[in-house]
CSV table of C-alpha atoms and ligand atoms in Angstrom, one decimal:
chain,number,residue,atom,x,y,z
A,1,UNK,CA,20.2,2.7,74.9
A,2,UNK,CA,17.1,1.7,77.1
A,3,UNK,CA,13.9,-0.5,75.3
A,4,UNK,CA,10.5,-0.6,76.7
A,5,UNK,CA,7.5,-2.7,77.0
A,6,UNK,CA,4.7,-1.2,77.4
A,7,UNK,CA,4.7,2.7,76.5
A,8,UNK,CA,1.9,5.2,77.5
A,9,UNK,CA,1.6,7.8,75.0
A,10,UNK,CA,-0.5,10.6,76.0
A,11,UNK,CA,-1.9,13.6,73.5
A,12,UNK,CA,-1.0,11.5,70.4
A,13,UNK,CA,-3.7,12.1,67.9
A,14,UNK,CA,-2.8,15.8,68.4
A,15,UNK,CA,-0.3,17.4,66.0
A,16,UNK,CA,3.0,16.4,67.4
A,17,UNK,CA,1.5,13.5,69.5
A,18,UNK,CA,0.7,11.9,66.4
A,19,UNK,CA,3.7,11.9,64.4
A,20,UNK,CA,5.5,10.3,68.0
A,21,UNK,CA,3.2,7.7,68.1
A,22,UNK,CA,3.6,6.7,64.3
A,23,UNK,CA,6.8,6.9,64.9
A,24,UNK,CA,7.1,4.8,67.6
A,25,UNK,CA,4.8,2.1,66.7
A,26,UNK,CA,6.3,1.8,63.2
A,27,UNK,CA,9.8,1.8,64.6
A,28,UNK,CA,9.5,-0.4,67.5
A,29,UNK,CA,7.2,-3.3,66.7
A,30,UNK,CA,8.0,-5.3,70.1
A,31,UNK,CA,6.9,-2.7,71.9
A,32,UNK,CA,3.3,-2.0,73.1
A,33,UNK,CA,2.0,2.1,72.3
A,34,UNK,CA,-0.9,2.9,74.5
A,35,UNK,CA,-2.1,6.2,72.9
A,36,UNK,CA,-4.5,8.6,75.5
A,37,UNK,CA,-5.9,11.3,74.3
A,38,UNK,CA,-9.0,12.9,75.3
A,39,UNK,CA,-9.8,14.0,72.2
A,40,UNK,CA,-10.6,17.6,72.2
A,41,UNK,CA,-10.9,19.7,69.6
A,42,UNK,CA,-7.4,19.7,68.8
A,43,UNK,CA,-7.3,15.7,68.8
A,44,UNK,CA,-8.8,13.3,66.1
A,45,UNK,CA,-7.8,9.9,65.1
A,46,UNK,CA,-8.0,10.0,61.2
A,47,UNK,CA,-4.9,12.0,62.0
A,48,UNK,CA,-2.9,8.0,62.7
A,49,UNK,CA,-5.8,6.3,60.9
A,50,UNK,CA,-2.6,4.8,59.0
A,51,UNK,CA,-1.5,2.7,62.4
A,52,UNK,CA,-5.2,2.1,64.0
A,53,UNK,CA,-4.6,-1.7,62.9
A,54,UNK,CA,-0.9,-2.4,64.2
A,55,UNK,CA,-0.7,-5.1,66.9
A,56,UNK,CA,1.3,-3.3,68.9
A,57,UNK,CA,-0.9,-0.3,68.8
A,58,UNK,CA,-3.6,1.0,70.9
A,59,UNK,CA,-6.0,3.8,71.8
A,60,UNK,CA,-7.7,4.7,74.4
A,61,UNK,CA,-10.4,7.9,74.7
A,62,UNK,CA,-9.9,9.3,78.6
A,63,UNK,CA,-8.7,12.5,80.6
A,64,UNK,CA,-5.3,12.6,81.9
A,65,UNK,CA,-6.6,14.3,84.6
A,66,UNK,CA,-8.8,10.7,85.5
A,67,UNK,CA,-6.5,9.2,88.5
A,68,UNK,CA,-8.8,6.1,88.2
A,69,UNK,CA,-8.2,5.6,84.8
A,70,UNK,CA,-4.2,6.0,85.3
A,71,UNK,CA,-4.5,3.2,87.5
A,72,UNK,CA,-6.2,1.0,85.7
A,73,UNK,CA,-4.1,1.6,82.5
A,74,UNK,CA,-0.9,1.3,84.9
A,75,UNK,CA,-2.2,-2.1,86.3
A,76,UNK,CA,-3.6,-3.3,83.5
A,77,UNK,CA,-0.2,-2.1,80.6
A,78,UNK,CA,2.8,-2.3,83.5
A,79,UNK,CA,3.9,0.9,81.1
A,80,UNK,CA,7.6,1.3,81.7
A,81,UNK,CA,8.1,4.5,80.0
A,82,UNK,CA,5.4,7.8,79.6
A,83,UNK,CA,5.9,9.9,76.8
A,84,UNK,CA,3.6,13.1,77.6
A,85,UNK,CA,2.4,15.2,74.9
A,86,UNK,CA,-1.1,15.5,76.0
A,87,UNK,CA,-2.0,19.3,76.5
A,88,UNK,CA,-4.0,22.1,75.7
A,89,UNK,CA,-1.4,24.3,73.2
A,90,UNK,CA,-3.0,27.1,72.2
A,91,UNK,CA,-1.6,30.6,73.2
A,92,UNK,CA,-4.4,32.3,72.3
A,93,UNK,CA,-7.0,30.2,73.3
A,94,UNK,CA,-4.8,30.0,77.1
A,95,UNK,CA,-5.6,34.6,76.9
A,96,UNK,CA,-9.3,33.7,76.9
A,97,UNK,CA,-10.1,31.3,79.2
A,98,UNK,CA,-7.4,30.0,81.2
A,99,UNK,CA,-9.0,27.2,82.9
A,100,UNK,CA,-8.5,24.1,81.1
A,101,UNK,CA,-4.7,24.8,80.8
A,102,UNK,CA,-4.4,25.2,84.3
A,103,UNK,CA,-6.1,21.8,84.4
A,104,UNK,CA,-5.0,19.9,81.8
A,105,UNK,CA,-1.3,21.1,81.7
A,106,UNK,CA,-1.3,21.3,86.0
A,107,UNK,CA,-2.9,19.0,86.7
A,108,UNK,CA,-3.2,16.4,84.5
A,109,UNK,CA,0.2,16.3,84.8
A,110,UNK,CA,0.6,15.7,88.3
A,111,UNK,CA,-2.0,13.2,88.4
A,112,UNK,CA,0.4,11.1,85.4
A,113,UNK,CA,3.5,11.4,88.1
A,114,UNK,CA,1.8,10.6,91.4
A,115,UNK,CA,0.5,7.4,89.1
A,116,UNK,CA,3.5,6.6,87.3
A,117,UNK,CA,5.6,7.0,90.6
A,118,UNK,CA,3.4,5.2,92.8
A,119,UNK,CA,3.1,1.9,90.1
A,120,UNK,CA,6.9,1.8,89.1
A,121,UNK,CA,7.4,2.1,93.2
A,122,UNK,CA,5.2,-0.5,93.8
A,123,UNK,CA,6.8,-3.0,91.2
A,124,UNK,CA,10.6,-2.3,91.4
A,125,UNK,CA,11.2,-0.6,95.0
A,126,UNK,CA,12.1,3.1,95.4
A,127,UNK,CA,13.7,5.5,93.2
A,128,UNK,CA,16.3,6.4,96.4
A,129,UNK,CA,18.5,4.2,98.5
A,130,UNK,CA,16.7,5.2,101.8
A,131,UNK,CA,19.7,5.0,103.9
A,132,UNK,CA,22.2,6.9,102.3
A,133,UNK,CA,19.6,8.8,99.9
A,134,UNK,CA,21.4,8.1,96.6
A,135,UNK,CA,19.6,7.8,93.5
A,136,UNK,CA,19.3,4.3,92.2
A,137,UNK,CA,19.8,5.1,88.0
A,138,UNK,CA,17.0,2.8,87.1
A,139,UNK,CA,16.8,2.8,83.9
A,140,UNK,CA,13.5,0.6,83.4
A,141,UNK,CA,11.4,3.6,83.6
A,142,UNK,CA,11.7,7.1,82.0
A,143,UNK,CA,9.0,9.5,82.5
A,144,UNK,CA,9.4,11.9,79.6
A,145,UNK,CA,7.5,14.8,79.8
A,146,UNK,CA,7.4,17.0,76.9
A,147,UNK,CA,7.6,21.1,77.0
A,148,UNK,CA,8.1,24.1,75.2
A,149,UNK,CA,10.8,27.4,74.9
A,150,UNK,CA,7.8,29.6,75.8
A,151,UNK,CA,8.8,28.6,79.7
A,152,UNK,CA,12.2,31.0,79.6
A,153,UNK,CA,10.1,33.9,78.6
A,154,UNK,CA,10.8,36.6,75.6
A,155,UNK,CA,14.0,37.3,73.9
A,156,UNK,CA,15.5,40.7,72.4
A,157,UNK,CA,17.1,41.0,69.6
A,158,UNK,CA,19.6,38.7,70.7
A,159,UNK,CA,21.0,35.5,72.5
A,160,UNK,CA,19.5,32.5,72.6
A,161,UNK,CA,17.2,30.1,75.4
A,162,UNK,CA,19.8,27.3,77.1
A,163,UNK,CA,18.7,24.5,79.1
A,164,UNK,CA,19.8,26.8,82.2
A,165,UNK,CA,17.9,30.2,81.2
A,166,UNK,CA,15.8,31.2,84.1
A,167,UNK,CA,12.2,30.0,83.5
A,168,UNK,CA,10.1,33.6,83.0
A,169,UNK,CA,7.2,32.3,81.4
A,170,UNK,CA,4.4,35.4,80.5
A,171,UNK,CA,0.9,34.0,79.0
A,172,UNK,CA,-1.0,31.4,80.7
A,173,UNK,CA,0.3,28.7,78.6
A,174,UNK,CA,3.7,29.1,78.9
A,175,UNK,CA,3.1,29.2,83.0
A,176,UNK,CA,1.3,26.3,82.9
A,177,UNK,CA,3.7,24.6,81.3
A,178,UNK,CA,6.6,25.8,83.3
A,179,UNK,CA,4.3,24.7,86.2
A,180,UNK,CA,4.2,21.1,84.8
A,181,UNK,CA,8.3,21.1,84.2
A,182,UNK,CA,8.7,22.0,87.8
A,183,UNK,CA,6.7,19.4,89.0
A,184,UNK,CA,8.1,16.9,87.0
A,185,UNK,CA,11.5,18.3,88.3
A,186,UNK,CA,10.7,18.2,91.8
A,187,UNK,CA,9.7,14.2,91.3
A,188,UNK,CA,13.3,13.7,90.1
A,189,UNK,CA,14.6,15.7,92.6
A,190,UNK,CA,12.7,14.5,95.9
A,191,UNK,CA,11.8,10.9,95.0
A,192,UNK,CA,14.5,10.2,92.2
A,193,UNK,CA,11.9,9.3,89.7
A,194,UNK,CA,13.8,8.7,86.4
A,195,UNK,CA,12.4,12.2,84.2
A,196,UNK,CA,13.2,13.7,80.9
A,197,UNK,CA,12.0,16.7,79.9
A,198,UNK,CA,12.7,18.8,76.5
A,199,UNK,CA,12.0,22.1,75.6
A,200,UNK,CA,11.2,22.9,71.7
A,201,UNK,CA,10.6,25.6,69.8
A,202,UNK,CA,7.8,26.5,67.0
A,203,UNK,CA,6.3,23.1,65.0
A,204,UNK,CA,5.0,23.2,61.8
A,205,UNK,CA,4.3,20.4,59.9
A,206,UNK,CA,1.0,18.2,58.2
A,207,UNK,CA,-1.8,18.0,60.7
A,208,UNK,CA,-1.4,20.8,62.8
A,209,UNK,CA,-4.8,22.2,63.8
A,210,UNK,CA,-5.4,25.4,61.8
A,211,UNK,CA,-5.9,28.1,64.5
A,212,UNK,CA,-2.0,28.1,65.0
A,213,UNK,CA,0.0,30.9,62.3
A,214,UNK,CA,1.0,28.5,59.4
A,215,UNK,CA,-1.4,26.1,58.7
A,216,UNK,CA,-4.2,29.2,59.1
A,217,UNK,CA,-2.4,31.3,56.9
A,218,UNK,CA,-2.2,28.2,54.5
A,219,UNK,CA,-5.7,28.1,54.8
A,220,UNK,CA,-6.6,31.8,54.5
A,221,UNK,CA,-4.3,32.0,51.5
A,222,UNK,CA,-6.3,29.3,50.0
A,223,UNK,CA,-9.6,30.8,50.7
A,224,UNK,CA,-8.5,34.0,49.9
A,225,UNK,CA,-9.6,34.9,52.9
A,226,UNK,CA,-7.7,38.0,55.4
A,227,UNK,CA,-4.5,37.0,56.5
A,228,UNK,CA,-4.7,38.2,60.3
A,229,UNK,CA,-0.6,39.6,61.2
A,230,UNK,CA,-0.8,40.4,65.3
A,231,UNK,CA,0.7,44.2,65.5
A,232,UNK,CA,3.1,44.8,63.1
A,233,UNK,CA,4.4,41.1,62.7
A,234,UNK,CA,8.0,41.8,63.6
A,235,UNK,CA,7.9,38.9,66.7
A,236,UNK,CA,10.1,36.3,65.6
A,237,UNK,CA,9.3,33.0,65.8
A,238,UNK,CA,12.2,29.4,65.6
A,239,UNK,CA,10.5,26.6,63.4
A,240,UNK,CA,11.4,23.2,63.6
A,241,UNK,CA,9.7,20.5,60.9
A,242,UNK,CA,7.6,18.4,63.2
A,243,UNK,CA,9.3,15.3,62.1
A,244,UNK,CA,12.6,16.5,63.7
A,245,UNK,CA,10.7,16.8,66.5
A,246,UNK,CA,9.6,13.5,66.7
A,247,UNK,CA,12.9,12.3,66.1
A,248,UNK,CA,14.3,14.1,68.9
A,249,UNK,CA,11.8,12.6,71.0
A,250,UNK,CA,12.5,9.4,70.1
A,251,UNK,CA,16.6,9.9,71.0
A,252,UNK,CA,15.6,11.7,74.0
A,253,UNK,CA,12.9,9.2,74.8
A,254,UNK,CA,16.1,6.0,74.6
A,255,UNK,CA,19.1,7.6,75.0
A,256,UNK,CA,18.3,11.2,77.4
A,257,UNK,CA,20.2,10.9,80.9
A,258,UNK,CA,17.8,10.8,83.7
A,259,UNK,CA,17.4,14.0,85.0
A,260,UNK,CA,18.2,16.1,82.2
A,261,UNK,CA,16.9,18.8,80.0
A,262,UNK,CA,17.1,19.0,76.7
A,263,UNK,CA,16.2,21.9,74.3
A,264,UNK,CA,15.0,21.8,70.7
A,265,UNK,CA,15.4,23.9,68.1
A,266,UNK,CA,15.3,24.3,64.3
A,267,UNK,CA,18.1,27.6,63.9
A,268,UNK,CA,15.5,28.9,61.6
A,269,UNK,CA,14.3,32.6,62.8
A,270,UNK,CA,11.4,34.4,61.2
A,271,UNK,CA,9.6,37.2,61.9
A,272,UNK,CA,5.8,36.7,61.5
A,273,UNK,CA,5.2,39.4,58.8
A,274,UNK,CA,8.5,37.8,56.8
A,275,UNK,CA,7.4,34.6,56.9
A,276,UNK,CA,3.5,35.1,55.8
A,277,UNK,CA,4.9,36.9,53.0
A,278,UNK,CA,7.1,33.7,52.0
A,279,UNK,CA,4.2,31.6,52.4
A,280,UNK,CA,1.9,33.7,49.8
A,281,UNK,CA,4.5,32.9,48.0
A,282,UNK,CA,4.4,29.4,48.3
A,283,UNK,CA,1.3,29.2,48.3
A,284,UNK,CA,0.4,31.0,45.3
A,285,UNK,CA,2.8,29.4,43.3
A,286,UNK,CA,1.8,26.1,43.9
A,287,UNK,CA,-1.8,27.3,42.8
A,288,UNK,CA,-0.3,28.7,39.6
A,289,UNK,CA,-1.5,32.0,40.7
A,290,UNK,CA,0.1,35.2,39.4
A,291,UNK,CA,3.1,36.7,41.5
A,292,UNK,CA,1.8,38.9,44.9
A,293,UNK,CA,-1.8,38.3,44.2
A,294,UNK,CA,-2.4,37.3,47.3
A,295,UNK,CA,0.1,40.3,48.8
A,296,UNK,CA,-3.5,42.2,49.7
A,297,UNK,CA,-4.6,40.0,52.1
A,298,UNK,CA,-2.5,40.8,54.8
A,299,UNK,CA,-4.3,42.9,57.7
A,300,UNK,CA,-2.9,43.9,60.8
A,301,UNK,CA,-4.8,43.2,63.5
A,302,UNK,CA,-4.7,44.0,67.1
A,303,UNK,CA,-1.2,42.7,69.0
A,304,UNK,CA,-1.8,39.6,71.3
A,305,UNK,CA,-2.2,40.4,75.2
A,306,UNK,CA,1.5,39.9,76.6
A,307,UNK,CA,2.9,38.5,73.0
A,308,UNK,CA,6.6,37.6,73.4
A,309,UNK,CA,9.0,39.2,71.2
A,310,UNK,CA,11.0,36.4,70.3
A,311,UNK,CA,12.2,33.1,70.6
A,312,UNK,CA,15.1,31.3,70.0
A,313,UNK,CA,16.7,28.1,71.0
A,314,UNK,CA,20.8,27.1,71.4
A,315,UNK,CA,20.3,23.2,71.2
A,316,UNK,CA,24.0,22.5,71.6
A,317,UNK,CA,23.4,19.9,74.1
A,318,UNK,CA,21.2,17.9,72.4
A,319,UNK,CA,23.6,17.6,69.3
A,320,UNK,CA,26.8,17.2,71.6
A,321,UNK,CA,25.5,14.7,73.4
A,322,UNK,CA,23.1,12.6,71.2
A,323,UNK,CA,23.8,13.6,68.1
A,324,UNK,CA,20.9,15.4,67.1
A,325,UNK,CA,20.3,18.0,64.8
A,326,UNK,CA,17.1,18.9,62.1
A,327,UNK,CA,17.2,17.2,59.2
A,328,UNK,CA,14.8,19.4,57.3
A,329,UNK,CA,15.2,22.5,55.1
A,330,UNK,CA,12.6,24.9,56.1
A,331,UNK,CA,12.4,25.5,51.9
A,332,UNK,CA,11.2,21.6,51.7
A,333,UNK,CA,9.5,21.3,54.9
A,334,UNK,CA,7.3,24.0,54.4
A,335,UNK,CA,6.8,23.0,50.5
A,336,UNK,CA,6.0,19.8,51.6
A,337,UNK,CA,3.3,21.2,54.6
A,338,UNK,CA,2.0,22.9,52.0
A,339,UNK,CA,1.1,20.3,49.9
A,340,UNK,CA,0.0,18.5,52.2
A,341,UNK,CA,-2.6,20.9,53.5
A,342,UNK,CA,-3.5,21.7,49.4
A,343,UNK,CA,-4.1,18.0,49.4
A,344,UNK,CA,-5.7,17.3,52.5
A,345,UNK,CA,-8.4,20.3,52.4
A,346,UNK,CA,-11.4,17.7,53.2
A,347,UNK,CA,-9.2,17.4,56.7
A,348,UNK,CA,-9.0,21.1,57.2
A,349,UNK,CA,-13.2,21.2,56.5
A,350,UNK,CA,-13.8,18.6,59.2
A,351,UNK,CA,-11.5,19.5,61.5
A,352,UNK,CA,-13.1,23.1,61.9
A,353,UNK,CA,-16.6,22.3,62.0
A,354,UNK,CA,-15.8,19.5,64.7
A,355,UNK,CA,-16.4,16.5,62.2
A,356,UNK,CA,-14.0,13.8,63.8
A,357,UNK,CA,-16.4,13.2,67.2
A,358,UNK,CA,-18.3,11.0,64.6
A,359,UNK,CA,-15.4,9.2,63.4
A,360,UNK,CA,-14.3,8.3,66.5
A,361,UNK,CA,-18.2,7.1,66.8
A,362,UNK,CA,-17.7,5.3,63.9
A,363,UNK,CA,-14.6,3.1,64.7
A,364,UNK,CA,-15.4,3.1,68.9
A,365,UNK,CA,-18.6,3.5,69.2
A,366,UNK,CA,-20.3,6.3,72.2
B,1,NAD,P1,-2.2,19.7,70.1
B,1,NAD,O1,-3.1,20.8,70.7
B,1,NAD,O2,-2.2,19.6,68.6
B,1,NAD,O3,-2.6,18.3,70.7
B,1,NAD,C1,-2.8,18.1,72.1
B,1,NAD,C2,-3.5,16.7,72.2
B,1,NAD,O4,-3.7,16.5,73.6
B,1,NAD,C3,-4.8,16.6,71.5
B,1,NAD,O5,-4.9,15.4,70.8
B,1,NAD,C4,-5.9,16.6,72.7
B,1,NAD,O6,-7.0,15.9,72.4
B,1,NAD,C5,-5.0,16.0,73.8
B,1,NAD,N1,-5.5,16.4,75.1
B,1,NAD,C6,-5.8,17.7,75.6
B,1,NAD,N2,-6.2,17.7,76.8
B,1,NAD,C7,-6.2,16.4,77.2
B,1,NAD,C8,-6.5,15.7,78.5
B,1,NAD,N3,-7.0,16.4,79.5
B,1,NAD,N4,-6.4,14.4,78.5
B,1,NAD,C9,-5.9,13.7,77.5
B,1,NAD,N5,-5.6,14.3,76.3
B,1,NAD,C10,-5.8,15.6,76.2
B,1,NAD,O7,-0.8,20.0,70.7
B,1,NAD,P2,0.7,19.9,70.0
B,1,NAD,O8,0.9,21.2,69.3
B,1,NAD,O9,0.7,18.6,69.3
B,1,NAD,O10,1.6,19.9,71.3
B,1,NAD,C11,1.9,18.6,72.0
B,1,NAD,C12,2.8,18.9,73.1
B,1,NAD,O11,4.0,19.5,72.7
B,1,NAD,C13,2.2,19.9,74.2
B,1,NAD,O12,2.5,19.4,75.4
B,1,NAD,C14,2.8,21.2,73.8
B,1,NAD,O13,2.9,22.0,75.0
B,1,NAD,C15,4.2,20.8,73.4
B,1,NAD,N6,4.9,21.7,72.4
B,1,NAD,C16,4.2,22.1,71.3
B,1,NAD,C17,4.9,22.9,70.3
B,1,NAD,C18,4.2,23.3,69.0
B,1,NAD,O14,4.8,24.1,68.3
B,1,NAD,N7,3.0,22.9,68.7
B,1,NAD,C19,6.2,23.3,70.6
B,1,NAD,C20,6.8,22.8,71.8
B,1,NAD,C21,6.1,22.0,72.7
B,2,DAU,O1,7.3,28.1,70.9
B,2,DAU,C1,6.6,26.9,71.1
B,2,DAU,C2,5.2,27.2,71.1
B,2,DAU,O2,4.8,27.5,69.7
B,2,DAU,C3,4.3,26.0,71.5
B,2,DAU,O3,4.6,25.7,72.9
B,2,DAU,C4,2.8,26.3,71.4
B,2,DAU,O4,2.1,25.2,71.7
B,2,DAU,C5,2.5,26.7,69.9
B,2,DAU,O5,1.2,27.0,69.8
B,2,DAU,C6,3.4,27.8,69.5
B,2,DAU,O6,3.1,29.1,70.2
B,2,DAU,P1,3.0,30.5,69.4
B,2,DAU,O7,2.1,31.4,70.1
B,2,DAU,O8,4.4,30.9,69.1
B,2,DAU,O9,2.3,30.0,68.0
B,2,DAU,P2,1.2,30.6,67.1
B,2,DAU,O10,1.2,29.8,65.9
B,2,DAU,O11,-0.1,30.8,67.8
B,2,DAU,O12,1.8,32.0,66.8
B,2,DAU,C7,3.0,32.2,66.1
B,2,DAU,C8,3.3,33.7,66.0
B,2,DAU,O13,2.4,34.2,65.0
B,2,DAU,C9,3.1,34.4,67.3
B,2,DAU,O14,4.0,35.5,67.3
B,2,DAU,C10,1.7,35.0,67.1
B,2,DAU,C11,1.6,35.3,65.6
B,2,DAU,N1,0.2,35.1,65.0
B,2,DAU,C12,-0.5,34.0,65.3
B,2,DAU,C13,-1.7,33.8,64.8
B,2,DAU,C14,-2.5,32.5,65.1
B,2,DAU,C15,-0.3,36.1,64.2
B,2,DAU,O15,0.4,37.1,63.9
B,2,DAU,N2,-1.5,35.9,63.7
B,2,DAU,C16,-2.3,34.8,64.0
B,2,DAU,O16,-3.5,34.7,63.4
């Protein structure tokens, strides 16, 4: 089991970035989180308002695609690990306008390596032995770079993504993240730089930004507004309970062999249009609404561009080799997203109409 330092967190007042961060700084109190997140519209820091005081918690505002400011952090933290979250996520959003994927996700990405390598170079000596070109296992650093099942492509009806599936990825998303594993890959490979990567399925869980299926359809069901199913909702989607995620991480972040892949899953298959129906249900219930009154709101709307069947992860490694597996029902993680979303609506109001730029203001000033 490794221990760090000084950890650079990046993307964690997102979604999943800010459960790992809570997480970590919670768990590990001699260690230092550095948290950097750009904060775009998909980032806001009431989301770990809960750690902001912690001593051994901080957060800095910046682009990871800033080489400069990777420097300085590197200089002035001495991180020995990088847990990389930061990203933009949206599928949807990647059909539109491209761009800042390739950027953030490319990029950004790159830049973090080329600084991370060059610093942990600088302090401890190379990665290889430069005679005989063995790998020296250090295991002061880990680079872990986190990814997503999208990067194997689209499954039938059956078989399951491994950690050796060919990567196939099919929306600008998913190729810029496959972009970003390679990269990291090719670091391990040429210079020996210590990297982690995992690739997980579907999240759900409290503070996910609602342009992504279940918290908007929490939302809509709310509202009563339109329930927007792409085609005919028969694409089948693997949900994990974010905080299974994060726990993964965490074991990944200690325990993962250098080199390695490890993919994430939650064995929990749904097709869209089955599991928007179980939500109304939810839903409605826990508004004491009458049975299927919200059954009307379903619409089917045009198919996404290039939308992947299905997905659908075997995460036999992970369990074999440390012990992993979710911990979470979907039946009580879902109940419990939902209540948290029921009682967190002032969050959903603010985080659509941009609110959080002035809390971030408020607490850091310009
Ligand atoms: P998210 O969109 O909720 O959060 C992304 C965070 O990254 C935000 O806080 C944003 O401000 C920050 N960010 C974006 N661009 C940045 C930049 N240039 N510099 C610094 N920060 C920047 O994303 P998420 O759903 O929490 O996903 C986190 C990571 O996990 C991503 O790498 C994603 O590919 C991966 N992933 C997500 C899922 C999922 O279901 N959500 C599943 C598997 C893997
Ligand atoms: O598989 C992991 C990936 O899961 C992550 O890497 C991505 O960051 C994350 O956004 C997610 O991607 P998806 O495209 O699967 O998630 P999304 O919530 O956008 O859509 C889930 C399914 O629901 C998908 O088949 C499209 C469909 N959908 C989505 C929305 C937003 C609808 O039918 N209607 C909608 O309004």
């Amino acid at each position: 089991m490794r221990s760090f330092k000084n950890i650079l967190v990046t993307g964690g007042a997102g979604f999943i970035g800010s459960h790992v961060v809570r997480r970590l700084t919670n768990k590990y109190p001699e260690t230092n989180i550095v948290n950097l997140d750009l904060l775009t519209y998909a980032g806001n820091l009431e989301n770990i308002s809960d750690i902001e005081h912690s001593e051994n918690y901080a957060f800095v505002k910046g682009n990871i695609c800033d080489r400069d400011l990777l420097i300085n952090l590197f200089k002035k933290h001495n991180f020995d690990a990088v847990v990389h979250l930061a990203a933009e996520s949206h599928v949807d959003r990647s059909i539109a306008n491209p761009g800042a994927f390739l950027e953030t996700n490319i990029l950004g990405t790159a830049a973090l390596l080329e600084v991370a390598k060059a610093h942990w170079i600088h302090e401890n000596g190379a990665f290889k032995n430069a005679e005989t070109g063995s790998t020296n296992h250090n295991l002061k650093n880990v680079f872990y770079h986190i990814s997503t099942d999208e990067v194997y492509g689209s499954l039938g009806e059956e078989g399951l993504f491994s950690e050796t599936t060919s990567y196939d990825p099919r929306s600008p998303y998913s190729a810029s993240k496959a972009s970003s594993d390679h990269i990291a890959r090719a670091y391990h490979h040429t210079y020996g730089m210590p990297i982690v990567i995992s690739n997980c399925s579907n999240n759900y869980g409290a503070n996910q930004f609602p342009e992504k299926l279940i918290p908007l359809m929490i939302k809509n069901i709310c509202d009563q507004k339109s329930l927007p199913v792409y085609g005919q909702g028969l694409n089948v989607r693997d949900w994990l309970y974010v905080e299974d995620h994060a726990n993964a991480i965490d074991l990944i972040l200690h325990q993962g062999a250098s080199g390695s892949t490890y993919n994430i899953g939650g064995l929990n298959e749904w097709s869209n249009i089955d599991l928007v129906k179980y939500l109304i249900q939810v839903v409605d219930e826990k508004l004491q609404r009458p049975k299927g009154s919200s059954d009307g709101l379903i619409t089917f709307v045009k198919d996404r561009a290039g939308h992947d069947h299905r997905y659908a992860i075997d995460a036999s490694k992970i369990e074999r080799e440390l012990g992993w597996k979710p911990s979470e029902t979907f039946e009580v993680g879902l109940e419990k997203t939902v209540t948290w979303y029921l009682e967190n609506s002032e969050w959903l109001n603010k985080v659509v109409s941009g609110e959080y730029e002035k809390y971030y203001e408020q607490h850091y000033g310009k």
